PDB file of C-alpha atoms and ligand atoms in Angstrom:
ATOM      1  CA  MET A   1      -6.422 -20.218  -9.995  1.00  0.00           C
ATOM      2  CA  LYS A   2      -5.194 -22.771 -13.294  1.00  0.00           C
ATOM      3  CA  HIS A   3      -6.949 -20.818 -16.521  1.00  0.00           C
ATOM      4  CA  LEU A   4      -8.567 -17.959 -16.947  1.00  0.00           C
ATOM      5  CA  ILE A   5     -11.322 -18.545 -18.765  1.00  0.00           C
ATOM      6  CA  GLN A   6     -14.247 -15.162 -17.837  1.00  0.00           C
ATOM      7  CA  ILE A   7     -13.120 -11.893 -15.191  1.00  0.00           C
ATOM      8  CA  SER A   8     -15.047 -13.513 -12.752  1.00  0.00           C
ATOM      9  CA  ASP A   9     -12.638 -16.441 -11.880  1.00  0.00           C
ATOM     10  CA  LEU A  10     -11.129 -13.616 -10.782  1.00  0.00           C
ATOM     11  CA  SER A  11     -11.548 -12.754  -7.162  1.00  0.00           C
ATOM     12  CA  GLU A  12     -10.993  -8.798  -6.449  1.00  0.00           C
ATOM     13  CA  GLN A  13      -7.773  -9.865  -4.541  1.00  0.00           C
ATOM     14  CA  GLU A  14      -6.768 -12.115  -6.914  1.00  0.00           C
ATOM     15  CA  ILE A  15      -6.460  -8.870  -9.600  1.00  0.00           C
ATOM     16  CA  ASP A  16      -5.261  -5.905  -6.853  1.00  0.00           C
ATOM     17  CA  GLU A  17      -2.250  -8.774  -6.866  1.00  0.00           C
ATOM     18  CA  LEU A  18      -2.362  -8.081  -9.818  1.00  0.00           C
ATOM     19  CA  ILE A  19      -2.338  -5.554 -10.187  1.00  0.00           C
ATOM     20  CA  SER A  20       0.405  -5.124  -7.870  1.00  0.00           C
ATOM     21  CA  LEU A  21       2.946  -7.494  -9.621  1.00  0.00           C
ATOM     22  CA  ALA A  22       2.334  -5.417 -12.408  1.00  0.00           C
ATOM     23  CA  ASP A  23       3.393  -2.183 -11.389  1.00  0.00           C
ATOM     24  CA  ASP A  24       6.688  -3.728  -9.937  1.00  0.00           C
ATOM     25  CA  ILE A  25       6.913  -5.441 -13.282  1.00  0.00           C
ATOM     26  CA  LEU A  26       7.294  -1.579 -14.354  1.00  0.00           C
ATOM     27  CA  GLN A  27       9.638  -0.833 -11.641  1.00  0.00           C
ATOM     28  CA  ASP A  28      11.556  -2.730 -11.769  1.00  0.00           C
ATOM     29  CA  SER A  29      11.402  -4.953 -15.672  1.00  0.00           C
ATOM     30  CA  ALA A  30      15.328  -5.834 -15.342  1.00  0.00           C
ATOM     31  CA  ARG A  31      14.109  -8.195 -11.609  1.00  0.00           C
ATOM     32  CA  TYR A  32      11.361 -10.654 -14.075  1.00  0.00           C
ATOM     33  CA  ARG A  33      13.798 -11.036 -17.738  1.00  0.00           C
ATOM     34  CA  GLU A  34      14.084 -14.216 -15.699  1.00  0.00           C
ATOM     35  CA  ALA A  35      11.006 -15.227 -14.576  1.00  0.00           C
ATOM     36  CA  LEU A  36       9.866 -17.784 -16.948  1.00  0.00           C
ATOM     37  CA  ARG A  37      12.971 -18.915 -18.514  1.00  0.00           C
ATOM     38  CA  HIS A  38      12.686 -22.648 -20.185  1.00  0.00           C
ATOM     39  CA  LYS A  39       8.971 -22.331 -20.196  1.00  0.00           C
ATOM     40  CA  THR A  40       7.004 -22.062 -23.533  1.00  0.00           C
ATOM     41  CA  LEU A  41       3.700 -20.312 -24.286  1.00  0.00           C
ATOM     42  CA  ALA A  42       1.258 -21.446 -27.439  1.00  0.00           C
ATOM     43  CA  THR A  43      -0.622 -18.912 -29.042  1.00  0.00           C
ATOM     44  CA  LEU A  44      -3.469 -20.264 -30.397  1.00  0.00           C
ATOM     45  CA  PHE A  45      -5.346 -17.685 -32.277  1.00  0.00           C
ATOM     46  CA  PHE A  46      -8.140 -19.706 -34.122  1.00  0.00           C
ATOM     47  CA  GLU A  47      -9.645 -15.530 -35.259  1.00  0.00           C
ATOM     48  CA  PRO A  48      -7.531 -12.386 -36.722  1.00  0.00           C
ATOM     49  CA  SER A  49      -5.495 -10.438 -33.220  1.00  0.00           C
ATOM     50  CA  THR A  50      -2.762  -7.557 -33.079  1.00  0.00           C
ATOM     51  CA  ARG A  51      -2.196  -6.389 -29.882  1.00  0.00           C
ATOM     52  CA  THR A  52      -3.515  -9.407 -27.263  1.00  0.00           C
ATOM     53  CA  ARG A  53      -1.676 -11.846 -29.490  1.00  0.00           C
ATOM     54  CA  LEU A  54       1.283  -9.620 -29.500  1.00  0.00           C
ATOM     55  CA  SER A  55       1.445  -8.395 -26.190  1.00  0.00           C
ATOM     56  CA  PHE A  56       1.349 -12.329 -24.940  1.00  0.00           C
ATOM     57  CA  GLU A  57       4.265 -13.438 -27.030  1.00  0.00           C
ATOM     58  CA  SER A  58       6.181  -9.851 -25.978  1.00  0.00           C
ATOM     59  CA  ALA A  59       5.771 -10.896 -22.617  1.00  0.00           C
ATOM     60  CA  MET A  60       6.786 -14.295 -22.884  1.00  0.00           C
ATOM     61  CA  LEU A  61      10.053 -13.780 -24.327  1.00  0.00           C
ATOM     62  CA  GLU A  62      10.448 -10.503 -22.039  1.00  0.00           C
ATOM     63  CA  LEU A  63      10.277 -12.495 -18.971  1.00  0.00           C
ATOM     64  CA  GLY A  64      12.809 -15.284 -20.602  1.00  0.00           C
ATOM     65  CA  GLY A  65      10.539 -17.842 -22.099  1.00  0.00           C
ATOM     66  CA  ASN A  66       9.941 -19.118 -25.415  1.00  0.00           C
ATOM     67  CA  VAL A  67       6.550 -18.727 -27.652  1.00  0.00           C
ATOM     68  CA  LEU A  68       4.924 -21.175 -30.799  1.00  0.00           C
ATOM     69  CA  GLY A  69       1.815 -21.150 -32.117  1.00  0.00           C
ATOM     70  CA  PHE A  70      -0.421 -20.208 -35.253  1.00  0.00           C
ATOM     71  CA  ALA A  71      -1.716 -16.964 -36.408  1.00  0.00           C
ATOM     72  CA  ASP A  72      -3.879 -18.349 -38.818  1.00  0.00           C
ATOM     73  CA  PRO A  73      -6.383 -21.492 -38.160  1.00  0.00           C
ATOM     74  CA  ASN A  74      -5.581 -22.183 -41.577  1.00  0.00           C
ATOM     75  CA  SER A  75      -2.341 -23.055 -40.947  1.00  0.00           C
ATOM     76  CA  SER A  76      -2.884 -25.466 -38.867  1.00  0.00           C
ATOM     77  CA  SER A  77      -4.954 -28.774 -38.828  1.00  0.00           C
ATOM     78  CA  ALA A  78      -8.233 -26.935 -37.617  1.00  0.00           C
ATOM     79  CA  THR A  79      -9.147 -26.766 -41.201  1.00  0.00           C
ATOM     80  CA  LYS A  80      -8.866 -30.921 -42.159  1.00  0.00           C
ATOM     81  CA  GLY A  81     -11.955 -30.084 -39.187  1.00  0.00           C
ATOM     82  CA  GLU A  82      -9.804 -31.369 -36.177  1.00  0.00           C
ATOM     83  CA  SER A  83     -11.830 -30.358 -32.966  1.00  0.00           C
ATOM     84  CA  VAL A  84     -10.511 -27.533 -30.040  1.00  0.00           C
ATOM     85  CA  ALA A  85     -10.268 -30.919 -27.774  1.00  0.00           C
ATOM     86  CA  ASP A  86      -7.333 -32.858 -29.845  1.00  0.00           C
ATOM     87  CA  THR A  87      -5.491 -29.436 -30.823  1.00  0.00           C
ATOM     88  CA  ILE A  88      -5.433 -29.162 -27.419  1.00  0.00           C
ATOM     89  CA  ARG A  89      -4.333 -32.095 -26.126  1.00  0.00           C
ATOM     90  CA  THR A  90      -1.135 -31.748 -28.642  1.00  0.00           C
ATOM     91  CA  VAL A  91      -0.149 -28.847 -28.126  1.00  0.00           C
ATOM     92  CA  GLU A  92       0.103 -29.104 -24.594  1.00  0.00           C
ATOM     93  CA  CYS A  93       3.298 -31.979 -25.359  1.00  0.00           C
ATOM     94  CA  TYR A  94       4.564 -28.434 -27.009  1.00  0.00           C
ATOM     95  CA  ALA A  95       3.186 -25.810 -24.022  1.00  0.00           C
ATOM     96  CA  ASP A  96       3.634 -25.278 -20.590  1.00  0.00           C
ATOM     97  CA  ILE A  97       1.089 -22.789 -20.961  1.00  0.00           C
ATOM     98  CA  ILE A  98      -1.424 -21.818 -23.608  1.00  0.00           C
ATOM     99  CA  ALA A  99      -3.326 -18.023 -24.416  1.00  0.00           C
ATOM    100  CA  MET A 100      -6.378 -19.322 -26.842  1.00  0.00           C
ATOM    101  CA  ARG A 101      -8.738 -16.795 -29.328  1.00  0.00           C
ATOM    102  CA  HIS A 102     -11.836 -18.226 -30.183  1.00  0.00           C
ATOM    103  CA  PRO A 103     -14.477 -17.365 -32.440  1.00  0.00           C
ATOM    104  CA  LYS A 104     -17.098 -19.214 -30.855  1.00  0.00           C
ATOM    105  CA  GLU A 105     -18.380 -18.605 -27.547  1.00  0.00           C
ATOM    106  CA  GLY A 106     -16.957 -21.114 -25.047  1.00  0.00           C
ATOM    107  CA  ALA A 107     -14.004 -22.970 -27.466  1.00  0.00           C
ATOM    108  CA  PRO A 108     -11.846 -21.699 -24.595  1.00  0.00           C
ATOM    109  CA  LEU A 109     -13.783 -23.074 -21.542  1.00  0.00           C
ATOM    110  CA  ALA A 110     -13.900 -26.779 -23.623  1.00  0.00           C
ATOM    111  CA  ALA A 111     -10.230 -25.976 -24.043  1.00  0.00           C
ATOM    112  CA  SER A 112      -9.488 -25.689 -20.116  1.00  0.00           C
ATOM    113  CA  MET A 113     -11.386 -28.797 -19.248  1.00  0.00           C
ATOM    114  CA  LYS A 114      -9.050 -31.085 -22.010  1.00  0.00           C
ATOM    115  CA  SER A 115      -6.527 -29.186 -21.028  1.00  0.00           C
ATOM    116  CA  ARG A 116      -3.651 -30.416 -18.469  1.00  0.00           C
ATOM    117  CA  VAL A 117      -2.119 -26.847 -19.047  1.00  0.00           C
ATOM    118  CA  PRO A 118      -3.451 -23.199 -18.047  1.00  0.00           C
ATOM    119  CA  ILE A 119      -5.695 -22.033 -20.762  1.00  0.00           C
ATOM    120  CA  ILE A 120      -6.129 -17.970 -21.033  1.00  0.00           C
ATOM    121  CA  ASN A 121      -8.989 -17.191 -22.486  1.00  0.00           C
ATOM    122  CA  ALA A 122      -7.605 -14.496 -25.703  1.00  0.00           C
ATOM    123  CA  GLY A 123     -11.331 -13.142 -26.660  1.00  0.00           C
ATOM    124  CA  ASP A 124     -14.497 -15.727 -27.579  1.00  0.00           C
ATOM    125  CA  GLY A 125     -16.959 -15.108 -29.550  1.00  0.00           C
ATOM    126  CA  GLY A 126     -18.712 -12.052 -28.498  1.00  0.00           C
ATOM    127  CA  HIS A 127     -18.529 -13.194 -24.586  1.00  0.00           C
ATOM    128  CA  HIS A 128     -15.641 -12.846 -22.782  1.00  0.00           C
ATOM    129  CA  HIS A 129     -12.586 -10.870 -22.935  1.00  0.00           C
ATOM    130  CA  PRO A 130     -10.970 -11.275 -19.744  1.00  0.00           C
ATOM    131  CA  THR A 131      -7.198 -10.142 -19.835  1.00  0.00           C
ATOM    132  CA  GLN A 132      -8.591  -6.854 -22.083  1.00  0.00           C
ATOM    133  CA  THR A 133     -10.470  -6.075 -19.118  1.00  0.00           C
ATOM    134  CA  LEU A 134      -7.699  -6.779 -16.465  1.00  0.00           C
ATOM    135  CA  THR A 135      -5.965  -4.682 -19.465  1.00  0.00           C
ATOM    136  CA  ASP A 136      -8.254  -2.184 -18.553  1.00  0.00           C
ATOM    137  CA  LEU A 137      -8.999  -1.671 -14.990  1.00  0.00           C
ATOM    138  CA  PHE A 138      -4.519  -1.625 -14.252  1.00  0.00           C
ATOM    139  CA  THR A 139      -5.006   1.067 -17.136  1.00  0.00           C
ATOM    140  CA  ILE A 140      -8.169   2.910 -15.023  1.00  0.00           C
ATOM    141  CA  LYS A 141      -5.975   2.284 -11.531  1.00  0.00           C
ATOM    142  CA  ARG A 142      -2.991   3.304 -13.135  1.00  0.00           C
ATOM    143  CA  GLU A 143      -4.530   6.465 -14.547  1.00  0.00           C
ATOM    144  CA  LYS A 144      -6.960   7.626 -12.072  1.00  0.00           C
ATOM    145  CA  GLY A 145      -5.910   5.860  -9.221  1.00  0.00           C
ATOM    146  CA  ARG A 146      -8.619   3.785  -8.439  1.00  0.00           C
ATOM    147  CA  LEU A 147     -11.177   1.452  -9.475  1.00  0.00           C
ATOM    148  CA  THR A 148     -13.905   2.525  -7.322  1.00  0.00           C
ATOM    149  CA  ASN A 149     -16.149   6.243  -6.786  1.00  0.00           C
ATOM    150  CA  LEU A 150     -16.263   6.363 -11.336  1.00  0.00           C
ATOM    151  CA  VAL A 151     -18.744   7.059 -13.928  1.00  0.00           C
ATOM    152  CA  VAL A 152     -18.010   4.852 -16.886  1.00  0.00           C
ATOM    153  CA  GLY A 153     -19.722   5.811 -20.220  1.00  0.00           C
ATOM    154  CA  LEU A 154     -19.751   2.679 -22.073  1.00  0.00           C
ATOM    155  CA  CYS A 155     -20.441   4.105 -26.240  1.00  0.00           C
ATOM    156  CA  GLY A 156     -20.802   1.933 -29.442  1.00  0.00           C
ATOM    157  CA  ASP A 157     -22.037  -1.384 -29.568  1.00  0.00           C
ATOM    158  CA  LEU A 158     -22.217  -2.916 -26.487  1.00  0.00           C
ATOM    159  CA  LYS A 159     -24.708  -5.015 -28.119  1.00  0.00           C
ATOM    160  CA  PHE A 160     -21.575  -7.591 -29.465  1.00  0.00           C
ATOM    161  CA  GLY A 161     -18.687  -6.331 -27.748  1.00  0.00           C
ATOM    162  CA  ARG A 162     -16.516  -8.530 -25.256  1.00  0.00           C
ATOM    163  CA  THR A 163     -14.295  -6.490 -23.816  1.00  0.00           C
ATOM    164  CA  VAL A 164     -17.299  -3.737 -22.723  1.00  0.00           C
ATOM    165  CA  HIS A 165     -19.012  -7.895 -21.687  1.00  0.00           C
ATOM    166  CA  SER A 166     -15.942  -8.582 -19.519  1.00  0.00           C
ATOM    167  CA  LEU A 167     -15.758  -5.175 -18.231  1.00  0.00           C
ATOM    168  CA  VAL A 168     -19.024  -4.841 -16.820  1.00  0.00           C
ATOM    169  CA  HIS A 169     -18.387  -8.097 -14.847  1.00  0.00           C
ATOM    170  CA  ALA A 170     -15.162  -6.848 -13.745  1.00  0.00           C
ATOM    171  CA  MET A 171     -16.718  -3.157 -12.731  1.00  0.00           C
ATOM    172  CA  SER A 172     -19.833  -3.611 -11.433  1.00  0.00           C
ATOM    173  CA  ARG A 173     -18.197  -5.544  -8.458  1.00  0.00           C
ATOM    174  CA  TYR A 174     -16.671  -2.260  -6.874  1.00  0.00           C
ATOM    175  CA  ASP A 175     -18.091   0.380  -5.298  1.00  0.00           C
ATOM    176  CA  GLY A 176     -19.640   3.563  -6.567  1.00  0.00           C
ATOM    177  CA  ILE A 177     -19.222   2.868 -10.078  1.00  0.00           C
ATOM    178  CA  THR A 178     -22.301   4.103 -11.762  1.00  0.00           C
ATOM    179  CA  PHE A 179     -22.404   2.750 -15.787  1.00  0.00           C
ATOM    180  CA  VAL A 180     -23.270   4.977 -18.598  1.00  0.00           C
ATOM    181  CA  LEU A 181     -24.860   2.836 -21.298  1.00  0.00           C
ATOM    182  CA  ILE A 182     -24.156   4.380 -24.770  1.00  0.00           C
ATOM    183  CA  SER A 183     -25.569   3.123 -27.794  1.00  0.00           C
ATOM    184  CA  PRO A 184     -28.114   3.447 -30.248  1.00  0.00           C
ATOM    185  CA  GLU A 185     -31.366   0.429 -30.156  1.00  0.00           C
ATOM    186  CA  GLU A 186     -29.967  -2.437 -31.506  1.00  0.00           C
ATOM    187  CA  LEU A 187     -26.162  -2.287 -29.850  1.00  0.00           C
ATOM    188  CA  THR A 188     -27.563  -2.363 -26.046  1.00  0.00           C
ATOM    189  CA  LEU A 189     -26.206  -4.317 -23.574  1.00  0.00           C
ATOM    190  CA  PRO A 190     -27.449  -7.647 -23.262  1.00  0.00           C
ATOM    191  CA  ASP A 191     -30.272  -8.658 -20.858  1.00  0.00           C
ATOM    192  CA  TYR A 192     -28.357 -11.446 -19.169  1.00  0.00           C
ATOM    193  CA  LEU A 193     -26.230  -8.794 -17.895  1.00  0.00           C
ATOM    194  CA  THR A 194     -28.828  -5.521 -17.065  1.00  0.00           C
ATOM    195  CA  GLU A 195     -30.289  -8.919 -15.282  1.00  0.00           C
ATOM    196  CA  GLY A 196     -27.262 -10.647 -14.223  1.00  0.00           C
ATOM    197  CA  PRO A 197     -23.892  -8.251 -12.352  1.00  0.00           C
ATOM    198  CA  LEU A 198     -25.857  -4.846 -12.649  1.00  0.00           C
ATOM    199  CA  LYS A 199     -29.288  -6.416 -11.493  1.00  0.00           C
ATOM    200  CA  ARG A 200     -26.385  -8.567  -8.224  1.00  0.00           C
ATOM    201  CA  ASP A 201     -24.557  -5.504  -7.264  1.00  0.00           C
ATOM    202  CA  ASN A 202     -26.630  -3.080  -7.297  1.00  0.00           C
ATOM    203  CA  VAL A 203     -25.301  -0.797  -9.971  1.00  0.00           C
ATOM    204  CA  ARG A 204     -26.141   2.351 -10.726  1.00  0.00           C
ATOM    205  CA  VAL A 205     -27.071   3.095 -14.499  1.00  0.00           C
ATOM    206  CA  ALA A 206     -28.206   5.088 -17.381  1.00  0.00           C
ATOM    207  CA  ALA A 207     -28.669   4.635 -20.773  1.00  0.00           C
ATOM    208  CA  THR A 208     -28.948   7.173 -23.889  1.00  0.00           C
ATOM    209  CA  ASN A 209     -27.814   7.190 -26.970  1.00  0.00           C
ATOM    210  CA  SER A 210     -26.313  10.467 -26.539  1.00  0.00           C
ATOM    211  CA  LEU A 211     -22.427  10.248 -26.415  1.00  0.00           C
ATOM    212  CA  VAL A 212     -22.155  14.987 -26.309  1.00  0.00           C
ATOM    213  CA  SER A 213     -25.471  15.156 -23.995  1.00  0.00           C
ATOM    214  CA  THR A 214     -23.485  12.670 -21.304  1.00  0.00           C
ATOM    215  CA  LEU A 215     -19.766  13.665 -22.397  1.00  0.00           C
ATOM    216  CA  GLY A 216     -19.498  15.866 -19.415  1.00  0.00           C
ATOM    217  CA  GLU A 217     -20.578  14.094 -16.403  1.00  0.00           C
ATOM    218  CA  LEU A 218     -17.858  11.081 -17.493  1.00  0.00           C
ATOM    219  CA  ASP A 219     -14.529  10.182 -15.514  1.00  0.00           C
ATOM    220  CA  VAL A 220     -13.854   7.729 -17.707  1.00  0.00           C
ATOM    221  CA  LEU A 221     -15.309   7.217 -21.701  1.00  0.00           C
ATOM    222  CA  TYR A 222     -14.792   3.159 -22.854  1.00  0.00           C
ATOM    223  CA  MET A 223     -15.036   3.821 -26.951  1.00  0.00           C
ATOM    224  CA  THR A 224     -15.703   0.698 -28.938  1.00  0.00           C
ATOM    225  CA  ARG A 225     -15.626  -0.286 -32.543  1.00  0.00           C
ATOM    226  CA  VAL A 226     -18.904  -1.741 -34.047  1.00  0.00           C
ATOM    227  CA  GLN A 227     -17.871  -5.472 -34.087  1.00  0.00           C
ATOM    228  CA  ARG A 228     -18.264  -6.082 -37.731  1.00  0.00           C
ATOM    229  CA  GLU A 229     -17.807  -9.747 -37.961  1.00  0.00           C
ATOM    230  CA  ARG A 230     -20.390 -10.614 -34.719  1.00  0.00           C
ATOM    231  CA  PHE A 231     -23.649  -9.140 -37.781  1.00  0.00           C
ATOM    232  CA  PHE A 232     -25.543 -11.006 -39.530  1.00  0.00           C
ATOM    233  CA  ASN A 233     -26.229  -8.173 -42.570  1.00  0.00           C
ATOM    234  CA  GLU A 234     -23.790  -6.125 -43.725  1.00  0.00           C
ATOM    235  CA  ALA A 235     -26.201  -3.584 -44.143  1.00  0.00           C
ATOM    236  CA  ASP A 236     -26.923  -3.481 -41.073  1.00  0.00           C
ATOM    237  CA  TYR A 237     -23.272  -2.598 -39.580  1.00  0.00           C
ATOM    238  CA  VAL A 238     -23.094   0.287 -42.573  1.00  0.00           C
ATOM    239  CA  ARG A 239     -26.036   1.654 -41.016  1.00  0.00           C
ATOM    240  CA  LEU A 240     -24.616   2.061 -37.414  1.00  0.00           C
ATOM    241  CA  LYS A 241     -21.347   1.390 -37.727  1.00  0.00           C
ATOM    242  CA  ASP A 242     -20.021   5.388 -37.474  1.00  0.00           C
ATOM    243  CA  SER A 243     -23.217   5.821 -34.432  1.00  0.00           C
ATOM    244  CA  TYR A 244     -20.420   7.614 -32.365  1.00  0.00           C
ATOM    245  CA  ILE A 245     -17.859   9.694 -33.972  1.00  0.00           C
ATOM    246  CA  LEU A 246     -15.606  11.162 -30.975  1.00  0.00           C
ATOM    247  CA  ASN A 247     -13.850  14.386 -31.858  1.00  0.00           C
ATOM    248  CA  ARG A 248     -11.107  16.826 -30.141  1.00  0.00           C
ATOM    249  CA  ALA A 249     -13.481  19.871 -30.654  1.00  0.00           C
ATOM    250  CA  MET A 250     -16.450  17.522 -28.704  1.00  0.00           C
ATOM    251  CA  LEU A 251     -13.683  17.515 -25.506  1.00  0.00           C
ATOM    252  CA  GLU A 252     -14.482  20.791 -24.425  1.00  0.00           C
ATOM    253  CA  HIS A 253     -17.333  19.214 -22.777  1.00  0.00           C
ATOM    254  CA  ALA A 254     -14.968  16.648 -20.650  1.00  0.00           C
ATOM    255  CA  LYS A 255     -13.944  16.435 -17.796  1.00  0.00           C
ATOM    256  CA  PRO A 256     -10.608  18.272 -17.537  1.00  0.00           C
ATOM    257  CA  ASP A 257      -9.266  14.719 -16.091  1.00  0.00           C
ATOM    258  CA  LEU A 258     -11.366  12.298 -18.008  1.00  0.00           C
ATOM    259  CA  ALA A 259      -9.651   9.043 -19.095  1.00  0.00           C
ATOM    260  CA  ILE A 260     -10.369   7.737 -23.059  1.00  0.00           C
ATOM    261  CA  LEU A 261     -10.404   4.463 -23.402  1.00  0.00           C
ATOM    262  CA  HIS A 262     -10.493   2.357 -25.884  1.00  0.00           C
ATOM    263  CA  PRO A 263      -9.757  -1.711 -26.043  1.00  0.00           C
ATOM    264  CA  LEU A 264      -8.295  -0.917 -30.000  1.00  0.00           C
ATOM    265  CA  PRO A 265      -8.723  -1.563 -33.269  1.00  0.00           C
ATOM    266  CA  ARG A 266     -10.490   1.715 -33.428  1.00  0.00           C
ATOM    267  CA  VAL A 267     -11.509   1.823 -37.417  1.00  0.00           C
ATOM    268  CA  ASN A 268     -13.793   5.261 -36.896  1.00  0.00           C
ATOM    269  CA  GLU A 269     -15.138   5.558 -33.528  1.00  0.00           C
ATOM    270  CA  ILE A 270     -12.090   7.812 -32.554  1.00  0.00           C
ATOM    271  CA  ALA A 271     -11.476  11.423 -34.842  1.00  0.00           C
ATOM    272  CA  ALA A 272      -7.385  11.065 -35.495  1.00  0.00           C
ATOM    273  CA  ASP A 273      -7.430  14.831 -33.728  1.00  0.00           C
ATOM    274  CA  VAL A 274      -7.960  12.940 -29.796  1.00  0.00           C
ATOM    275  CA  ASP A 275      -4.874  10.988 -30.126  1.00  0.00           C
ATOM    276  CA  ASP A 276      -2.786  14.235 -29.055  1.00  0.00           C
ATOM    277  CA  ASP A 277      -5.112  14.954 -25.909  1.00  0.00           C
ATOM    278  CA  PRO A 278      -3.846  14.177 -22.587  1.00  0.00           C
ATOM    279  CA  ARG A 279      -7.154  12.525 -21.538  1.00  0.00           C
ATOM    280  CA  ALA A 280      -6.737   9.558 -24.509  1.00  0.00           C
ATOM    281  CA  LEU A 281      -5.394   6.695 -23.241  1.00  0.00           C
ATOM    282  CA  TYR A 282      -6.188   3.982 -25.517  1.00  0.00           C
ATOM    283  CA  PHE A 283      -2.307   3.864 -26.787  1.00  0.00           C
ATOM    284  CA  ARG A 284      -1.189   3.385 -23.490  1.00  0.00           C
ATOM    285  CA  GLN A 285      -3.267   1.130 -22.373  1.00  0.00           C
ATOM    286  CA  MET A 286      -2.081  -0.772 -25.077  1.00  0.00           C
ATOM    287  CA  PHE A 287       0.950  -0.848 -23.663  1.00  0.00           C
ATOM    288  CA  TYR A 288      -0.392  -1.613 -20.425  1.00  0.00           C
ATOM    289  CA  GLY A 289      -1.724  -5.333 -21.429  1.00  0.00           C
ATOM    290  CA  LYS A 290       1.466  -5.396 -22.194  1.00  0.00           C
ATOM    291  CA  ILE A 291       2.798  -5.506 -18.491  1.00  0.00           C
ATOM    292  CA  ILE A 292      -1.044  -7.607 -17.011  1.00  0.00           C
ATOM    293  CA  ARG A 293      -0.189 -10.570 -19.023  1.00  0.00           C
ATOM    294  CA  LYS A 294       2.989 -10.940 -17.652  1.00  0.00           C
ATOM    295  CA  ALA A 295       2.291 -10.644 -14.478  1.00  0.00           C
ATOM    296  CA  LEU A 296      -0.916 -12.936 -14.815  1.00  0.00           C
ATOM    297  CA  LEU A 297       1.473 -15.498 -16.713  1.00  0.00           C
ATOM    298  CA  ILE A 298       3.603 -15.482 -13.694  1.00  0.00           C
ATOM    299  CA  SER A 299       1.171 -16.038 -11.109  1.00  0.00           C
ATOM    300  CA  LEU A 300      -0.888 -18.409 -13.548  1.00  0.00           C
ATOM    301  CA  MET A 301       3.151 -19.999 -13.920  1.00  0.00           C
ATOM    302  CA  ARG A 302       3.594 -20.342 -10.077  1.00  0.00           C
ATOM    303  CA  ASN A 303       0.341 -21.582  -9.366  1.00  0.00           C
ATOM    304  CA  TYR A 304      -0.042 -24.448 -11.491  1.00  0.00           C
ATOM    305  CA  GLU A 305       3.779 -24.959 -10.283  1.00  0.00           C
ATOM    306  CA  CYS A 306       2.220 -25.456  -6.918  1.00  0.00           C
ATOM    307  CA  LEU A 307      -1.104 -27.601  -8.236  1.00  0.00           C
ATOM    308  CA  LYS A 308       0.969 -30.004  -9.989  1.00  0.00           C
TER     309      LYS A 308
HETATM  310  N1   CP B   1      -8.128  -5.364 -28.039  1.00  0.00           N
HETATM  311  C1   CP B   1      -7.927  -6.935 -28.655  1.00  0.00           C
HETATM  312  O1   CP B   1      -8.042  -7.862 -28.285  1.00  0.00           O
HETATM  313  O2   CP B   1      -7.021  -6.231 -29.667  1.00  0.00           O
HETATM  314  P1   CP B   1      -6.579  -7.299 -30.617  1.00  0.00           P
HETATM  315  O3   CP B   1      -7.999  -7.601 -31.801  1.00  0.00           O
HETATM  316  O4   CP B   1      -5.617  -6.276 -32.048  1.00  0.00           O
HETATM  317  O5   CP B   1      -5.891  -8.534 -30.068  1.00  0.00           O
END
């Protein structure tokens, strides 16, 4: 694999190998301090980010590499009308690998078709977010000990949430997964996912609009933010934004070993009184994001050196 555009670019074996490498990095980070010495990562963020961009940059620096790029497209020549293709042709002269976030679905794929160096999709519109999914899988593997035989509740904005879409693609391939889709009617999972990977892989699926009634069945609860930036109409966003607010009292109905995940940022969907509950793993999850991104950077750079 040269680029990572969507999670299905990776086989289950490749995901296992990345998770093993990330485990090793966690155990012995000193061994990887120079792993990408003299290599440069460019982070091109045409959309806001805190975790994805900073974890990529932190990962690269901790691997002995260098970082350049932009966090705000208004500071780039995109504002003068430069195309993504020309931006990539430019940046590949200065960097060995590129992580790119863009509001247009498919922009990282288009970039990968023009790029000599590996492109990592750091989120494209409401489409894919494969490195968040690697983060989620690594978190589940570490905290639950397995990626199979789990009841996974996906709660909130299942329509626009790209982290949910990528996670559905990824986990559908593992044995014994049941998804419980928890959303308001207006924010249900798109048909291309229910008719695509869920049907193809014969995944067990239940759908409900009630979080409380299903909480007790779940091994993993994946909360998501209602994606304000993808709504055409502010009134609809305001009506739907607080559809689900998980609080500590509700957790009385949950399993003692429930894993509560959230890709973050959160708005209101998890009350602050949940944060101290041992089942709240979302802050650990974002730390794991840096580690699995280290594994990905090492792996893509190794492949790229072999392909050159
Ligand atoms: N989870 C995630 O993509 O967070 P950021 O938008 O802060 O990068």
